[in-house]
XYZ file of C-alpha atoms in Angstrom:
683
model
C 41.176 -38.717 -13.718
C 43.661 -40.942 -15.551
C 44.606 -37.958 -17.707
C 45.432 -35.885 -14.614
C 47.500 -38.658 -13.081
C 49.277 -39.424 -16.373
C 50.062 -35.731 -16.892
C 51.588 -35.433 -13.429
C 53.651 -38.581 -13.933
C 54.901 -37.357 -17.308
C 55.838 -33.921 -15.936
C 57.805 -35.434 -13.061
C 59.538 -37.990 -15.303
C 60.471 -35.569 -18.084
C 61.295 -32.379 -16.152
C 61.909 -33.090 -12.458
C 64.149 -30.040 -12.071
C 61.467 -27.765 -13.495
C 58.883 -29.251 -11.133
C 61.130 -28.666 -8.108
C 62.073 -25.103 -9.095
C 58.483 -24.142 -9.940
C 57.271 -25.546 -6.606
C 59.857 -23.532 -4.705
C 59.016 -20.335 -6.623
C 55.310 -20.743 -5.898
C 56.128 -21.387 -2.253
C 58.085 -18.138 -2.091
C 55.217 -16.211 -3.729
C 52.548 -17.701 -1.488
C 54.845 -17.253 1.495
C 54.965 -13.520 0.777
C 51.171 -13.319 0.909
C 51.006 -15.664 3.914
C 53.083 -13.135 5.853
C 50.253 -10.615 5.456
C 47.673 -12.832 7.151
C 46.089 -11.357 10.294
C 43.975 -13.451 12.630
C 40.698 -11.791 13.596
C 40.012 -11.421 17.321
C 36.627 -11.676 19.008
C 33.758 -13.867 17.956
C 32.214 -11.814 15.172
C 33.142 -14.497 12.664
C 30.894 -16.946 14.478
C 27.766 -14.870 14.015
C 25.454 -16.199 11.275
C 23.319 -13.868 9.240
C 20.105 -13.145 11.043
C 18.030 -10.457 12.751
C 20.085 -10.608 15.967
C 23.449 -9.814 14.380
C 21.817 -7.282 12.035
C 20.220 -5.561 15.035
C 23.588 -5.475 16.815
C 25.169 -3.785 13.803
C 22.364 -1.230 13.502
C 22.608 -0.379 17.207
C 26.268 0.495 16.709
C 25.334 2.698 13.728
C 22.313 4.472 15.164
C 23.068 5.196 18.795
C 25.692 7.316 20.527
C 28.831 6.015 22.196
C 27.297 5.882 25.654
C 25.318 2.832 24.604
C 28.581 1.048 23.824
C 30.293 1.683 27.165
C 31.932 -1.438 28.536
C 32.324 -2.430 32.169
C 35.606 -3.326 33.844
C 34.734 -5.520 36.828
C 37.264 -6.058 39.608
C 36.611 -8.704 42.235
C 38.166 -8.482 45.678
C 38.075 -12.090 46.853
C 38.845 -13.807 50.137
C 38.180 -17.487 49.476
C 36.391 -18.677 52.608
C 37.045 -15.327 54.314
C 35.431 -11.904 54.603
C 35.914 -8.717 52.550
C 33.595 -6.399 54.523
C 36.509 -5.308 56.677
C 38.986 -2.480 57.001
C 41.354 -4.380 54.706
C 38.493 -4.791 52.228
C 37.813 -1.054 52.344
C 41.488 -0.295 51.670
C 41.592 -2.805 48.794
C 38.452 -1.308 47.223
C 39.784 2.249 47.540
C 43.165 1.321 46.083
C 41.505 -0.568 43.229
C 39.457 2.499 42.240
C 42.547 4.700 42.597
C 44.625 2.435 40.341
C 41.943 2.482 37.648
C 41.449 6.252 37.864
C 45.190 6.917 37.866
C 45.988 4.675 34.913
C 46.020 5.569 31.227
C 42.573 3.981 31.071
C 41.297 6.471 33.643
C 40.733 9.223 31.078
C 38.118 7.000 29.403
C 36.225 6.177 32.609
C 32.843 7.731 31.825
C 31.364 9.831 34.622
C 27.838 11.134 34.074
C 25.147 12.903 36.118
C 23.209 9.638 36.293
C 26.087 7.539 37.672
C 29.753 7.937 38.582
C 32.419 6.313 36.434
C 33.329 3.886 39.202
C 31.199 2.082 41.765
C 32.334 -0.049 44.682
C 30.767 -2.460 47.122
C 32.471 -0.290 49.754
C 31.346 2.988 48.171
C 28.793 3.840 50.870
C 31.299 3.046 53.626
C 33.955 5.187 51.968
C 31.477 8.063 51.563
C 30.308 7.876 55.177
C 33.856 7.762 56.510
C 34.818 10.792 54.432
C 31.732 12.781 55.509
C 32.355 12.042 59.183
C 36.076 12.690 58.893
C 37.035 9.324 60.382
C 40.664 8.355 59.665
C 40.980 4.965 57.993
C 43.573 3.961 60.597
C 41.065 4.367 63.432
C 38.404 2.177 61.835
C 37.655 -1.315 63.086
C 36.096 -4.176 61.160
C 32.921 -3.829 63.244
C 32.647 -0.121 62.418
C 32.925 -0.950 58.709
C 30.195 -3.561 59.044
C 27.902 -1.182 60.913
C 28.253 1.509 58.251
C 27.778 -1.053 55.468
C 24.601 -2.546 56.940
C 23.141 0.900 57.520
C 23.754 1.834 53.895
C 21.690 -1.077 52.635
C 18.937 -0.439 55.193
C 19.195 -3.885 56.687
C 18.826 -2.656 60.281
C 15.553 -0.865 59.860
C 17.001 2.572 59.189
C 14.860 3.967 56.415
C 17.211 6.536 54.983
C 18.664 4.826 51.934
C 16.902 4.653 48.546
C 15.802 1.071 47.799
C 17.609 1.096 44.457
C 20.841 1.977 46.286
C 20.449 -0.980 48.624
C 19.688 -3.314 45.726
C 22.727 -2.070 43.840
C 25.087 -2.457 46.802
C 23.914 -5.985 47.589
C 24.550 -6.963 43.982
C 28.147 -5.851 44.455
C 28.776 -8.459 47.136
C 28.922 -12.207 46.580
C 25.936 -14.518 46.840
C 27.144 -15.855 50.205
C 26.543 -12.461 51.846
C 25.273 -12.967 55.414
C 23.206 -9.928 56.543
C 23.314 -11.031 60.179
C 27.083 -11.382 60.457
C 27.651 -8.825 57.653
C 30.193 -11.028 55.896
C 30.870 -11.865 52.259
C 33.707 -13.763 50.616
C 33.954 -11.345 47.684
C 33.065 -7.823 46.652
C 33.130 -5.978 43.346
C 34.337 -2.640 42.022
C 33.034 -1.423 38.661
C 34.545 1.003 36.168
C 32.424 2.152 33.202
C 34.700 2.669 30.208
C 33.949 4.564 26.989
C 35.691 3.353 23.826
C 38.950 5.239 23.182
C 38.963 7.313 19.962
C 40.266 5.657 16.831
C 39.987 5.952 13.076
C 38.288 2.558 12.985
C 36.404 0.405 15.471
C 39.253 -2.136 15.394
C 41.813 0.548 16.220
C 39.697 1.765 19.145
C 39.228 -1.788 20.384
C 42.952 -2.558 20.156
C 43.767 0.601 22.118
C 41.267 -0.319 24.813
C 42.683 -3.851 24.959
C 46.199 -2.519 25.530
C 45.060 -0.076 28.235
C 42.928 -2.626 30.079
C 45.698 -5.227 29.934
C 48.102 -2.761 31.559
C 45.654 -1.767 34.294
C 44.802 -5.451 34.897
C 48.476 -6.178 35.590
C 48.618 -3.173 37.939
C 45.514 -4.349 39.796
C 46.896 -7.836 40.323
C 50.080 -6.250 41.719
C 48.178 -4.464 44.529
C 49.595 -5.423 47.923
C 46.518 -6.828 49.652
C 45.616 -9.862 51.775
C 42.902 -10.503 49.200
C 43.056 -11.697 45.630
C 42.333 -8.935 43.111
C 40.661 -10.318 39.963
C 40.043 -7.898 37.037
C 37.642 -8.944 34.286
C 35.994 -7.526 31.178
C 34.970 -8.815 27.775
C 37.873 -6.854 26.314
C 40.324 -8.680 28.599
C 38.645 -11.984 27.821
C 39.090 -11.441 24.088
C 42.728 -10.514 24.653
C 43.172 -14.146 25.671
C 42.842 -15.038 21.976
C 46.604 -14.475 21.849
C 46.918 -17.401 24.263
C 44.872 -19.480 21.839
C 47.271 -18.635 19.019
C 50.225 -19.635 21.192
C 48.482 -22.876 22.108
C 47.896 -23.632 18.444
C 51.633 -23.098 17.878
C 52.462 -25.590 20.633
C 50.011 -28.135 19.253
C 51.446 -27.681 15.764
C 54.953 -28.335 17.083
C 53.775 -31.424 18.966
C 51.927 -32.774 15.930
C 54.975 -32.114 13.767
C 57.195 -34.023 16.193
C 54.816 -36.990 16.363
C 54.516 -37.158 12.578
C 58.309 -36.976 12.262
C 58.683 -39.999 14.564
C 55.985 -41.911 12.687
C 57.579 -41.148 9.329
C 60.951 -42.263 10.654
C 59.386 -45.565 11.709
C 57.450 -46.072 8.472
C 60.302 -44.983 6.193
C 63.031 -46.875 8.043
C 64.991 -48.944 5.555
C 66.955 -51.938 6.888
C 70.476 -52.380 5.468
C 70.467 -54.511 2.341
C 72.835 -56.108 -0.097
C 74.485 -52.909 -1.259
C 73.819 -50.598 1.643
C 75.166 -49.873 5.040
C 73.407 -48.625 8.141
C 74.487 -45.114 7.235
C 73.017 -45.474 3.745
C 69.749 -46.779 5.201
C 69.631 -43.962 7.736
C 70.400 -41.416 5.046
C 67.555 -42.611 2.821
C 65.149 -42.731 5.763
C 66.081 -39.189 6.739
C 65.846 -37.995 3.147
C 62.324 -39.381 2.632
C 61.214 -38.045 6.027
C 62.618 -34.552 5.475
C 61.253 -34.276 1.930
C 57.799 -35.268 3.166
C 57.926 -32.771 6.028
C 59.143 -30.045 3.670
C 56.233 -30.740 1.332
C 53.791 -30.490 4.258
C 55.231 -27.138 5.294
C 55.040 -25.944 1.697
C 51.387 -27.019 1.539
C 50.649 -24.996 4.685
C 52.381 -21.948 3.186
C 50.370 -22.386 -0.021
C 47.154 -22.632 1.968
C 47.911 -19.466 3.936
C 48.988 -17.513 0.864
C 46.027 -18.594 -1.265
C 43.752 -17.964 1.737
C 45.015 -14.380 1.968
C 44.240 -13.844 -1.723
C 40.776 -15.359 -1.260
C 40.179 -13.024 1.688
C 41.162 -10.035 -0.448
C 38.743 -11.249 -3.118
C 35.955 -11.594 -0.545
C 35.655 -15.373 -0.904
C 36.439 -15.899 2.772
C 35.655 -13.456 5.557
C 38.732 -13.678 7.761
C 41.299 -15.931 9.352
C 39.737 -16.782 12.717
C 40.247 -19.232 15.568
C 38.942 -22.337 13.701
C 41.057 -21.618 10.616
C 44.199 -21.769 12.772
C 43.540 -25.482 13.244
C 43.889 -26.167 9.505
C 47.731 -26.424 9.531
C 47.499 -29.134 12.194
C 44.975 -31.004 10.060
C 47.238 -30.757 7.035
C 50.080 -32.421 8.902
C 47.933 -35.513 9.365
C 46.061 -35.442 6.061
C 48.947 -34.431 3.808
C 51.396 -37.009 5.101
C 49.112 -39.841 3.923
C 49.758 -39.002 0.295
C 53.523 -39.216 0.724
C 53.381 -42.493 2.669
C 51.196 -44.202 0.051
C 53.265 -42.932 -2.848
C 56.640 -43.691 -1.261
C 55.612 -47.184 -0.172
C 54.344 -48.049 -3.666
C 57.444 -46.574 -5.294
C 59.705 -48.668 -3.053
C 57.777 -51.817 -3.940
C 58.167 -51.084 -7.651
C 61.931 -50.532 -7.248
C 62.238 -53.686 -5.146
C 60.481 -55.733 -7.818
C 63.142 -54.740 -10.381
C 61.663 -51.666 -12.055
C 63.837 -48.754 -13.131
C 63.493 -45.425 -11.365
C 61.367 -43.948 -14.157
C 59.297 -47.113 -14.452
C 58.758 -47.317 -10.694
C 57.750 -43.674 -10.583
C 55.215 -44.065 -13.387
C 53.840 -47.254 -11.848
C 53.484 -45.678 -8.397
C 51.772 -42.535 -9.631
C 49.463 -44.417 -12.005
C 48.336 -46.933 -9.368
C 48.367 -45.022 -6.103
C 47.760 -41.669 -7.820
C 44.231 -42.573 -8.939
C 43.315 -43.684 -5.425
C 44.774 -40.463 -4.022
C 42.776 -38.367 -6.487
C 39.596 -40.059 -5.305
C 40.602 -39.622 -1.665
C 41.376 -35.943 -2.295
C 38.069 -35.307 -4.047
C 35.998 -36.959 -1.319
C 37.927 -35.201 1.460
C 37.611 -31.827 -0.245
C 33.879 -32.367 -0.729
C 33.568 -33.277 2.940
C 35.190 -30.045 4.069
C 33.363 -27.936 1.493
C 30.024 -28.978 2.971
C 30.851 -26.227 5.474
C 29.827 -23.811 2.719
C 26.251 -24.652 3.683
C 26.960 -23.844 7.320
C 25.431 -20.535 8.486
C 28.487 -19.674 10.602
C 30.984 -17.589 8.559
C 34.047 -18.823 10.476
C 33.186 -22.429 9.608
C 32.629 -21.474 5.950
C 36.187 -20.140 5.915
C 37.453 -23.225 7.740
C 35.981 -25.495 5.074
C 37.387 -23.457 2.185
C 40.896 -23.203 3.662
C 40.908 -26.914 4.514
C 40.006 -27.743 0.917
C 42.728 -25.416 -0.392
C 45.270 -27.000 1.939
C 44.328 -30.550 0.975
C 44.544 -29.755 -2.732
C 47.922 -28.099 -2.166
C 49.192 -31.123 -0.248
C 47.950 -33.491 -2.958
C 49.616 -31.470 -5.706
C 52.959 -31.241 -3.920
C 52.996 -34.878 -2.848
C 52.389 -36.033 -6.437
C 54.810 -33.583 -8.037
C 57.442 -32.120 -5.726
C 58.096 -35.252 -3.625
C 58.473 -37.712 -6.550
C 60.511 -35.145 -8.500
C 63.031 -34.863 -5.645
C 63.145 -38.652 -5.265
C 63.600 -39.074 -9.027
C 66.590 -36.722 -9.114
C 68.255 -38.524 -6.212
C 67.530 -42.107 -7.385
C 68.506 -41.573 -11.015
C 71.906 -40.639 -9.755
C 72.099 -43.711 -7.495
C 70.815 -45.909 -10.309
C 73.544 -44.649 -12.652
C 76.169 -45.439 -10.001
C 74.668 -48.852 -9.241
C 74.101 -47.958 -5.574
C 70.302 -48.057 -5.526
C 69.388 -50.372 -2.564
C 66.875 -52.547 -4.424
C 67.173 -55.498 -2.039
C 66.434 -53.316 0.998
C 63.491 -51.727 -0.763
C 62.206 -55.202 -1.649
C 61.990 -56.084 2.060
C 59.004 -53.755 2.548
C 56.513 -56.605 2.827
C 58.540 -58.117 5.687
C 58.152 -54.991 7.848
C 56.145 -54.947 11.093
C 53.170 -52.897 9.901
C 52.452 -55.002 6.775
C 52.576 -58.141 8.927
C 50.125 -56.669 11.443
C 47.714 -55.652 8.688
C 48.029 -59.086 7.106
C 47.036 -60.758 10.359
C 44.177 -58.306 10.894
C 42.782 -59.313 7.517
C 42.305 -62.847 8.849
C 39.273 -61.613 10.829
C 37.344 -60.711 7.712
C 38.593 -63.803 5.897
C 37.775 -66.442 8.516
C 35.183 -64.699 10.728
C 33.243 -62.531 8.352
C 29.844 -62.703 10.064
C 31.083 -61.981 13.636
C 33.169 -59.133 12.259
C 30.124 -57.622 10.541
C 27.969 -58.057 13.646
C 30.532 -56.336 15.873
C 30.915 -53.516 13.353
C 27.149 -52.987 13.170
C 26.766 -53.046 16.967
C 29.546 -50.505 17.428
C 28.086 -48.377 14.631
C 24.667 -48.480 16.254
C 26.134 -47.423 19.582
C 27.912 -44.586 17.840
C 24.695 -43.430 16.169
C 22.842 -43.580 19.480
C 25.523 -41.423 21.071
C 25.414 -39.016 18.146
C 21.672 -38.433 18.561
C 22.231 -37.527 22.211
C 25.020 -35.037 21.652
C 24.518 -31.667 23.319
C 25.749 -28.928 20.998
C 27.352 -26.037 22.835
C 29.193 -22.965 21.668
C 31.173 -20.326 23.487
C 34.005 -18.055 22.502
C 35.667 -19.113 25.753
C 36.071 -22.588 24.227
C 38.916 -21.094 22.195
C 40.757 -19.845 25.279
C 43.012 -21.840 27.624
C 41.200 -23.164 30.686
C 43.957 -21.790 32.929
C 43.430 -18.229 31.671
C 42.905 -15.938 34.708
C 39.959 -14.331 32.926
C 38.242 -17.680 32.363
C 38.678 -18.412 36.073
C 37.340 -14.983 37.017
C 34.361 -15.489 34.718
C 33.556 -18.644 36.684
C 33.667 -16.629 39.919
C 31.336 -14.028 38.405
C 28.858 -16.675 37.329
C 29.022 -18.502 40.657
C 29.048 -15.596 43.129
C 27.623 -12.591 41.271
C 24.961 -14.025 38.973
C 27.113 -13.375 35.920
C 28.338 -9.939 37.004
C 27.543 -6.494 35.647
C 29.128 -6.812 32.236
C 26.083 -8.448 30.650
C 23.830 -6.104 28.720
C 20.949 -7.375 26.614
C 19.531 -4.885 24.152
C 16.161 -4.720 22.464
C 16.088 -2.673 19.277
C 12.679 -1.249 18.419
C 12.378 0.055 14.849
C 9.689 1.473 12.665
C 8.930 -0.708 9.653
C 7.515 0.067 6.250
C 3.936 1.157 6.726
C 4.190 1.206 10.523
C 5.453 4.221 12.494
C 6.339 4.556 16.164
C 3.155 6.354 17.131
C 1.006 6.727 20.241
C -0.197 3.120 20.107
C 3.380 1.879 19.758
C 4.518 4.074 22.682
C 1.760 2.727 24.937
C 2.609 -0.837 23.902
C 6.246 -0.137 24.782
C 5.200 1.110 28.233
C 3.368 -2.193 28.754
C 6.388 -4.139 27.489
C 8.678 -2.237 29.844
C 6.453 -3.186 32.773
C 6.489 -6.855 31.790
C 10.305 -6.940 31.893
C 10.236 -7.303 35.692
C 8.752 -10.769 35.223
C 11.277 -11.947 32.635
C 13.815 -14.487 33.828
C 17.348 -13.100 34.368
C 16.320 -9.445 33.988
C 17.613 -7.587 37.034
C 15.124 -5.338 38.810
C 15.328 -2.352 41.142
C 12.993 -1.959 44.114
C 11.362 1.497 44.301
C 8.592 2.953 46.475
C 6.270 2.412 43.524
C 7.289 -1.216 43.074
C 9.937 -3.075 41.124
C 11.186 -1.652 37.836
C 13.555 -3.253 35.327
C 17.214 -2.282 35.602
C 17.271 -0.869 32.102
C 18.136 2.313 30.280
C 15.279 2.997 27.878
C 13.201 5.832 26.405
C 10.423 5.025 28.886
C 12.728 5.091 31.927
C 14.374 8.309 30.707
C 11.002 9.990 30.177
C 9.923 8.882 33.641
C 13.083 10.253 35.250
C 12.594 13.638 33.588
C 8.951 13.935 34.583
C 9.548 12.818 38.174
C 11.599 15.941 38.748
C 8.403 18.011 39.060
C 7.692 21.328 37.323
C 10.915 22.924 38.552
C 13.143 19.940 37.788
C 11.624 18.988 34.455
C 12.862 20.852 31.345
C 10.149 23.215 30.155
C 10.066 21.851 26.604
C 9.722 18.271 27.880
C 6.952 19.277 30.287
C 5.076 21.124 27.541
C 5.437 18.222 25.112
C 4.287 15.769 27.798
C 1.213 17.863 28.580
C 0.391 18.154 24.883
C 0.755 14.384 24.441
C -1.410 13.734 27.472
C 1.228 11.731 29.359
C -0.384 10.157 32.419
C 1.109 8.865 35.684
C 1.694 5.495 33.999
C 3.648 7.320 31.219
C 1.096 6.356 28.565
C -0.065 9.007 26.097
C -3.366 9.943 24.519
C -4.446 7.917 21.493
C -3.911 10.837 19.107
C -0.642 12.055 20.685
C 2.369 13.000 18.588
C 5.158 10.993 20.274
C 7.688 12.229 17.711
C 7.426 15.717 19.237
C 7.610 14.224 22.740
C 10.855 12.329 22.095
C 12.308 15.217 20.111
C 11.900 17.356 23.244
C 13.519 14.630 25.381
C 16.450 14.386 22.945
C 16.906 18.171 22.890
C 16.836 18.383 26.695
C 19.389 15.582 27.277
C 21.142 14.889 23.977
C 23.946 12.774 25.459
C 21.756 10.443 27.473
C 18.775 10.364 25.118
C 21.101 9.765 22.176
C 21.792 6.361 23.680
C 18.155 5.258 23.409
C 16.406 7.499 20.839
C 17.209 7.876 17.144
C 15.721 10.135 14.481
C 16.216 9.727 10.746
C 15.440 12.833 8.673
C 13.200 14.185 11.419
C 11.311 10.906 11.821
C 11.449 8.808 14.995
C 12.702 5.537 13.546
C 14.364 3.612 16.404
C 14.325 3.215 20.182
C 16.655 1.112 22.312
C 16.332 -0.816 25.574
C 19.678 -1.614 27.280
C 18.807 -4.128 29.991
C 21.111 -5.450 32.703
C 20.703 -9.232 32.724
C 22.310 -12.245 34.399
C 21.555 -15.113 32.020
C 25.132 -15.900 31.048
C 25.240 -18.235 28.062
C 21.966 -19.957 29.006
C 19.782 -17.351 27.324
C 16.875 -19.500 26.186
C 14.503 -18.312 28.933
C 15.651 -14.696 28.680
C 15.251 -14.601 24.929
C 11.755 -16.102 24.915
C 10.750 -13.858 27.827
C 11.813 -10.728 25.961
C 9.919 -11.849 22.880
C 6.790 -12.339 24.984
C 7.218 -9.000 26.751
C 7.469 -7.098 23.466
C 4.678 -9.030 21.750
C 2.257 -6.043 22.098
C 4.759 -4.019 20.094
C 5.323 -6.706 17.455
C 1.567 -7.111 17.057
C 1.446 -3.498 15.845
C 3.909 -4.271 13.045
C 6.845 -2.617 14.834
C 10.122 -4.558 14.830
C 11.470 -5.522 18.277
C 14.628 -7.660 18.234
C 16.568 -8.767 21.318
C 20.308 -9.112 20.860
C 23.508 -9.584 22.859
C 26.750 -11.526 22.592
C 25.128 -14.449 24.393
C 21.956 -14.370 22.301
C 24.055 -14.387 19.140
C 25.963 -17.341 20.604
C 22.646 -19.120 21.192
C 21.727 -18.463 17.559
C 25.041 -20.038 16.559
C 24.214 -23.170 18.557
C 20.826 -23.486 16.914
C 22.302 -22.913 13.473
C 25.021 -25.512 14.003
C 22.553 -28.077 15.320
C 20.091 -27.593 12.462
C 22.767 -27.596 9.755
C 25.074 -30.432 10.838
C 22.981 -33.189 9.240
């Protein structure tokens, strides 16, 4: 440690110009690489390694694009009012027209099973069109009558139960069936990912298109508020986070500048004037700030190189906080070193002697402080969250950079300036000697009287406060959400709150269960029958949405079981011949279970051949072997997925007991895994 400090002191004393030039060259080099840094969007960097994130990745690899369709949700809201009106009908129709007519419209995915858009006023619009009623002649009461008839609330038994359930989910929770009023309604657009050479390119294209259509939707002339929302739009708010970080950085920089000006202020002395004092104060402040900026550039440049080498995963939201940390952490080194250097000069030392004395005394303490701080941040290497691994590494790099520059560049610049003043006899030694008479040293001197004259009370108070802090620490509630990195005034954050409050989380939430064959265990007849049982149990799982049918409630899920049931319900004429033959051979019964010796591979091969687009979303073959099935379930858990997750595990226990893998995954489940990982690893 002494060798390091002595080497730095010798380098600065013997070749200050070389130190300054080398520092500037390295800054230019690292600045070049820093300019190549790209901040990752989304929350993939927060996902720890585990079965949930692995399942999510395999779903993207194994299943067709239909399983990755996203949902653009548009809320028509009348706070305290009513949207089941003529004006509400017009707003819903114009909303759908704007989406269809936009550049995003070509990616709205229509299919035989469902249209590309769905509206809370869809049944009203359809009835009006069929009866040829002009919109202008409609009254609010006529709209309400048509709406209530569509959801079979007046006893008319001509609407499928699943249609009624779907429509009522598209109106807010305050829907009054007697008055036929609701304060908000929803229009949905199902969007397929735009083509792109990479997933990131496709995502960026979709973000641009949805941002444009969101602006167009908000510009609709309506008495109601039009609120577009999707996960894609929510992630686009990460740009707001970056801007907020920039504002915070500027604020922190301003505060530190004021503090440095106060700490470095040098009162006029025997040989100086106010201008000379101001000039030295400004010089020390600007050199310190320059060194901090250089340290940030070094951190970014080195971080880019580490990312290219695979040491860190990516620059993400948490890593953008590191520059702000460096402003506060890096400035300490300069303050300690400058204060000690001034004391040495004030006591009569030469510039070279004062420099050596300051670096040798304060330098050792700063080395220790740097090592302990770096170790503290590097404990994040044991954190299971990749983004926090990167945060720890970049923080350590930044701290080391700040330490190096503050003990080389800053004293080298000061040496060059003070040697010149010393040669001219204009070095303000008397002013520098007045350091101990400043306000801060006097305050600290008086504070020391507590420990000197009231040691026991001081210890007792410290222990009591520490105990209170520990008690509070043990009661902390760890939470995690990507929305924490977005401004609270973001319109999409506000719309998300409306979705959670009035629509049970909305329609954008899909929870998937990936069922895969494992080594030594195939998806056979027993596994199929266990999956039928699991599918039936989903109706009792918390936050799984259900659809009422004449045969009872069924889960609102796209799955191999539901697809097989839909095909067979068509009867002999409506069921594809190959599927019907395979079902008869497998002994499929009314409950969709098969005979014990059935070949379900042939059954699902026939289903896939009959409806390749739809079945490709839930069935996957590898080299002719049925190796994976997928359940895409509409859920309303939001970020509180504990009950949903445990319920899905219980529902698929019959499958797991056969040795078949069944893993539930979603953005929110992965977020819940993050919370658990953070909580278990923080100690």
